[in-house]
Short mmCIF file of C-alpha atoms in Angstrom, two decimals:
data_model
loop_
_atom_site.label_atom_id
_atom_site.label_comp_id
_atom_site.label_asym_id
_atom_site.label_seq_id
_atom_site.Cartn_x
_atom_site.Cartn_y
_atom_site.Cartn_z
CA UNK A 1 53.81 115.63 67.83
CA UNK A 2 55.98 112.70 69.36
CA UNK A 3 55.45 109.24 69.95
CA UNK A 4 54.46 110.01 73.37
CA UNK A 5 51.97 112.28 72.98
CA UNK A 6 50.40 109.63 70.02
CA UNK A 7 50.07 107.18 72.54
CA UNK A 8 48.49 109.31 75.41
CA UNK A 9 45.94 110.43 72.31
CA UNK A 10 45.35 106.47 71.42
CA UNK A 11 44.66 105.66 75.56
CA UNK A 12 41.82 109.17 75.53
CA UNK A 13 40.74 107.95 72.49
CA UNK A 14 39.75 104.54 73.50
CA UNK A 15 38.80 105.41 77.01
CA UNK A 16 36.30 108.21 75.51
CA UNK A 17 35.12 106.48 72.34
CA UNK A 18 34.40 103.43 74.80
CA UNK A 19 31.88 105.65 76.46
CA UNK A 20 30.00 106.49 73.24
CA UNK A 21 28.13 103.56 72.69
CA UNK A 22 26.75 103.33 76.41
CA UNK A 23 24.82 106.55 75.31
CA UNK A 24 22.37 104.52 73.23
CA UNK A 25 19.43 106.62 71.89
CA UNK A 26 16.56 105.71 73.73
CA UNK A 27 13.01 107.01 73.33
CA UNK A 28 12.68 107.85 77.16
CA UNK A 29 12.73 111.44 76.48
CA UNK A 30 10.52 111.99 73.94
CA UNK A 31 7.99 109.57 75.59
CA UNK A 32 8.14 111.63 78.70
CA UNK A 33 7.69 114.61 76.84
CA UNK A 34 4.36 113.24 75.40
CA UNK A 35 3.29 112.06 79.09
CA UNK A 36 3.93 115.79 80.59
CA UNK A 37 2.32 116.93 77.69
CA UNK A 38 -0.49 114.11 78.02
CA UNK A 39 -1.04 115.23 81.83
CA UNK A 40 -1.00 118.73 80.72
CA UNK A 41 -3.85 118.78 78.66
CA UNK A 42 -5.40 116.50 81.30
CA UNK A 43 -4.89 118.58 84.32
CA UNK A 44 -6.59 121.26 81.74
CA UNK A 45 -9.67 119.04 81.46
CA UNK A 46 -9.76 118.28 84.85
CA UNK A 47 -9.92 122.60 85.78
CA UNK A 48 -12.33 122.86 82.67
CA UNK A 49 -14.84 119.93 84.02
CA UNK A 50 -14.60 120.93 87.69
CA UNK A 51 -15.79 125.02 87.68
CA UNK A 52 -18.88 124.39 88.75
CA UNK A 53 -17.57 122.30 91.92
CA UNK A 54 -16.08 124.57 94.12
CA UNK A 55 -15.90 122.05 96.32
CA UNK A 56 -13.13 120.29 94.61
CA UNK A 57 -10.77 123.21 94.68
CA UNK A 58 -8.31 121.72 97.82
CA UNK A 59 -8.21 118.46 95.69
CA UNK A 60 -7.67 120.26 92.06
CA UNK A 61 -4.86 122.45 93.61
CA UNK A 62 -3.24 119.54 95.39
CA UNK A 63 -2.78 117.87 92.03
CA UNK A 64 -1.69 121.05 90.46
CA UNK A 65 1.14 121.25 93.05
CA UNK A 66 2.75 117.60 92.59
CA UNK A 67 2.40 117.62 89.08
CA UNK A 68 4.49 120.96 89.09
CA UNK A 69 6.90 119.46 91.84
CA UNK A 70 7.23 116.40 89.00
CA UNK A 71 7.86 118.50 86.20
CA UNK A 72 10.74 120.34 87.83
CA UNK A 73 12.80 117.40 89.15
CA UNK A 74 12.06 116.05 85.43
CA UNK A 75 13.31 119.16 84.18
CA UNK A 76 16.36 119.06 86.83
CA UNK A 77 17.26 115.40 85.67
CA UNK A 78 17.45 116.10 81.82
CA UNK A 79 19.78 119.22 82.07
CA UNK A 80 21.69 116.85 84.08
CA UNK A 81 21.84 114.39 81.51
CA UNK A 82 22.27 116.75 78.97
CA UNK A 83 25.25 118.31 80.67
CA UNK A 84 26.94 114.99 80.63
CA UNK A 85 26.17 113.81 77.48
CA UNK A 86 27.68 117.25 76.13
CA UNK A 87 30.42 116.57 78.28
CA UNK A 88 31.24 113.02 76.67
CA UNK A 89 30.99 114.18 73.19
CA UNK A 90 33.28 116.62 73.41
CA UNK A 91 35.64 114.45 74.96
CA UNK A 92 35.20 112.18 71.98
CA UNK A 93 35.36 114.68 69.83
CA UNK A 94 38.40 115.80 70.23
CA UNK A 95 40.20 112.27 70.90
CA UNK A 96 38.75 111.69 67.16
CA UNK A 97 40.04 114.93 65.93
CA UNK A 98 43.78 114.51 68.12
CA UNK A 99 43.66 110.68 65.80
CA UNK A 100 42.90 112.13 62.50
CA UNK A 101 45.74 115.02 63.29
CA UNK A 102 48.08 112.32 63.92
CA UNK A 103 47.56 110.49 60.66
CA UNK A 104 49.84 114.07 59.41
CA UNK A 105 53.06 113.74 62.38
CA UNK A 106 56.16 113.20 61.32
CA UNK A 107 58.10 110.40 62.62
CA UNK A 108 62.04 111.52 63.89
CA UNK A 109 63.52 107.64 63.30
CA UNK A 110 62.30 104.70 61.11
CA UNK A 111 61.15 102.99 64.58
CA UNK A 112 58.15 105.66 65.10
CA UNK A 113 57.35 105.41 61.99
CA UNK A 114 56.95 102.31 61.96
CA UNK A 115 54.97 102.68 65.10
CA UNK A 116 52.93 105.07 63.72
CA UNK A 117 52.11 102.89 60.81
CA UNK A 118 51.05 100.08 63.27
CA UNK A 119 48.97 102.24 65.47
CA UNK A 120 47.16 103.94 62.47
CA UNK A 121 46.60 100.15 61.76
CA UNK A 122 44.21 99.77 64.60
CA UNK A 123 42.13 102.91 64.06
CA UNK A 124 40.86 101.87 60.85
CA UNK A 125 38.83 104.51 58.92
CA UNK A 126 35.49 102.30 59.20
CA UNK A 127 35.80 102.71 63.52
CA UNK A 128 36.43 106.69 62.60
CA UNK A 129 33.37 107.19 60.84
CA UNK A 130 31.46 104.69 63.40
CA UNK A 131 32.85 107.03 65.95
CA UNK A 132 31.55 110.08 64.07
CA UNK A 133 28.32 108.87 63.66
CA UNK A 134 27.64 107.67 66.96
CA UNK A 135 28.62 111.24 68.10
CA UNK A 136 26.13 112.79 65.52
CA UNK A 137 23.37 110.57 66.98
CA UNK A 138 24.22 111.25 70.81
CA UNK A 139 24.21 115.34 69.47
CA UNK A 140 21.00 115.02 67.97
CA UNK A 141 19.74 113.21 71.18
CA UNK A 142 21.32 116.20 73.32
CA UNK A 143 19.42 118.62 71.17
CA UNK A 144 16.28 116.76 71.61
CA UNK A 145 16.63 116.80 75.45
CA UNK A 146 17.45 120.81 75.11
CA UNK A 147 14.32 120.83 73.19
CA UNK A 148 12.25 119.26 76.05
CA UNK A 149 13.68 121.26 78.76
CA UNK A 150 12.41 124.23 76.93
CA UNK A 151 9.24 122.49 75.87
CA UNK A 152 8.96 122.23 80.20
CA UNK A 153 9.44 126.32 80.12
CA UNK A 154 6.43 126.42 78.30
CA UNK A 155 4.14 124.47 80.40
CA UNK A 156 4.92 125.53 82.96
CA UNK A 157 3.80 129.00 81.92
CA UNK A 158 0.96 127.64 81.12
CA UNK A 159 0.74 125.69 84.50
CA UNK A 160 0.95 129.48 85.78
CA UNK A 161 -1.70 130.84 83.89
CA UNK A 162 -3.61 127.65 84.41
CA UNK A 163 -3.31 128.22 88.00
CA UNK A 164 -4.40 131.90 87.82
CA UNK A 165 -7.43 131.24 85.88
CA UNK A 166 -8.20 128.56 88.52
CA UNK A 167 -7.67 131.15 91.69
CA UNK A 168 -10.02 133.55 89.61
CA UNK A 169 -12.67 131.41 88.31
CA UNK A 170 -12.92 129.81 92.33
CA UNK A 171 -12.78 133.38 93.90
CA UNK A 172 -15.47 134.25 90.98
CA UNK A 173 -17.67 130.95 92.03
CA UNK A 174 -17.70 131.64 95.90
CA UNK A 175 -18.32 135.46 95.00
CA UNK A 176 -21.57 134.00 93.43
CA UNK A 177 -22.37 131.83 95.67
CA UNK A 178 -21.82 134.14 98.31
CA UNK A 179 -24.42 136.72 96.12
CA UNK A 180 -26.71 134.21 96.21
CA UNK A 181 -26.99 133.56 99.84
CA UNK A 182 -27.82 136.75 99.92
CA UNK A 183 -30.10 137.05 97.61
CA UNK A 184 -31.68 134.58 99.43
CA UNK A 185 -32.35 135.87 102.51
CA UNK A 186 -33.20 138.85 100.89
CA UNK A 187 -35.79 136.65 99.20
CA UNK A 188 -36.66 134.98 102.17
CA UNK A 189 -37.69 137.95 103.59
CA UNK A 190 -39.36 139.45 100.97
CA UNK A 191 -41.44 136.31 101.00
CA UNK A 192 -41.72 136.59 104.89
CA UNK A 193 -42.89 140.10 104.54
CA UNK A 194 -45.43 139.32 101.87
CA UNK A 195 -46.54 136.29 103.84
CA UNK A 196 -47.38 138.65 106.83
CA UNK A 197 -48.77 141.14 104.34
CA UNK A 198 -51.36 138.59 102.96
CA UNK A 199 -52.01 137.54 106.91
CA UNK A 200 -53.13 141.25 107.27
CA UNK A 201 -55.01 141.84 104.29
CA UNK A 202 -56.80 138.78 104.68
CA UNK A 203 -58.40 139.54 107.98
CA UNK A 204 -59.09 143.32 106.79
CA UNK A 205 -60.65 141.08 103.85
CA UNK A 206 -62.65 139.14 106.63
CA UNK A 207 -63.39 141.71 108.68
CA UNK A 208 -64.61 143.40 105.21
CA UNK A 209 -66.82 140.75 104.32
CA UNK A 210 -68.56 140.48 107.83
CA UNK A 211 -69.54 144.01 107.54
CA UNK A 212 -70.78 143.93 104.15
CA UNK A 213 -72.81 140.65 105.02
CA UNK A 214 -74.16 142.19 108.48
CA UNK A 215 -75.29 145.11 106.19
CA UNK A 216 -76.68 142.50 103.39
CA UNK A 217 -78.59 141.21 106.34
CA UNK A 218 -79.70 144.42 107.72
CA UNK A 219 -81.01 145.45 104.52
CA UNK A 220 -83.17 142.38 103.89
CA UNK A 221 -84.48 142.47 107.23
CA UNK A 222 -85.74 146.26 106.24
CA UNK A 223 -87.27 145.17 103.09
CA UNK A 224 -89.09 142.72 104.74
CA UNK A 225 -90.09 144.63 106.82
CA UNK A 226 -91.36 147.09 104.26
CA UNK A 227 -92.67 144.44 102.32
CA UNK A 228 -95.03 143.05 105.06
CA UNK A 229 -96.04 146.29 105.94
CA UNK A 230 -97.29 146.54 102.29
CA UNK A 231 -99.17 143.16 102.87
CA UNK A 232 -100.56 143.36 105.89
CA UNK A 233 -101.31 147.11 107.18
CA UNK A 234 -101.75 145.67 110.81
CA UNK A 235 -98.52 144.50 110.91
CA UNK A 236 -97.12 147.70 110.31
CA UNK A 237 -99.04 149.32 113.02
CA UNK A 238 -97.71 146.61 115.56
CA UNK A 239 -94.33 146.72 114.55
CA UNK A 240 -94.65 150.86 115.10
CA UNK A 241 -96.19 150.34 118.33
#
């Protein structure tokens, strides 16, 4: 390795390891992990409480929809980020490992050595490690942002099924509803045609009764009759005659 190529490894080294500690760990992506999973179980609740309101269905599969048009530019921006990131640490990476090969080069005049010396000077083995563990940290943060985008796989499989169930448990509801309609009319017609039934049998039960009281009557007018025949014979032989 020459001189040349040491200080072309010094300027990526700086220029990369400068970008390291602008990727500070930051909760952000575990937080929003917890509020998509948060809205999840929500959006669960919300399908769970509202099957017996068909009526809500337009607003329930709105919500559905944006929530599902939120997750994916979510999901969009952290493979984005992750991509970078990755991108970065390898950069630094390898500017650390090009330093630590060039603590091994061999100088070709007591000048570069001595220019060696002085650069090895700067990059102290305290910055090296700081370097290395600032790359561990943005790694694990990359892997934790991997993590999440598959954690979004997941719901939104169950998003999918969550969605199905919906369609079927609506189409079930207005299937019932649509049963009982009919079951009502039929009802209502049943009760119509019993209605007119008790209409009829009612008057036969009328007409029934005036005949059996016409005959009541008929009868006591003949026992009377018999009766004051009994009494008075006279009266018999008038009523004859």
């Amino acid at each position: 390795m020459s001189f040349a190529d040491l200080e072309r490894g010094q300027g990526g080294f700086q220029s990369s390891s400068a970008l390291v500690p602008h990727l500070l760990p930051t909760p952000t992506n575990r937080n929003y992990s917890e509020l998509i999973k948060r809205g999840t179980d929500d959006l669960k609740t919300l399908s769970t409480l509202q099957r017996n309101l068909p009526q809500h269905k337009a607003l329930l599969q709105k919500t559905s929809h944006d929530f599902q048009v939120s997750l994916v530019a979510f999901q969009r921006a952290q493979k984005v980020s992750a991509e970078r990131q990755r991108t970065v640490v390898d950069g630094v990476k390898q500017a650390v490992e090009d330093n630590a090969n060039s603590s091994g080069a061999v100088a070709s005049s007591p000048q570069s050595q001595r220019q060696i010396q002085a650069f090895q000077s700067q990059i102290s083995p305290a910055e090296l490690a700081h370097q290395e563990s600032l790359i561990q940290e943005r790694e694990i943060e990359i892997r934790e942002i991997e993590t999440g985008i598959h954690e979004l796989n997941e719901i939104f499989r169950d998003l999918g099924t969550l969605v199905t169930e919906q369609g079927t448990m609506l189409d079930t509801i207005e299937a019932n509803v649509d049963s009982v309609a009919l079951d009502t009319r039929d009802a209502a017609q049943q009760l119509e045609q019993a209605s007119e039934y008790q209409r009829k049998a009612g008057r036969r039960a009328a007409c029934l009764m005036l005949v059996v009281v016409i005959v009541i009557c008929v009868v006591l007018v003949a026992v009377r009759i018999v009766i004051l025949s009994l009494e008075f014979p006279w009266f018999s032989t008038r009523v004859l005659s």
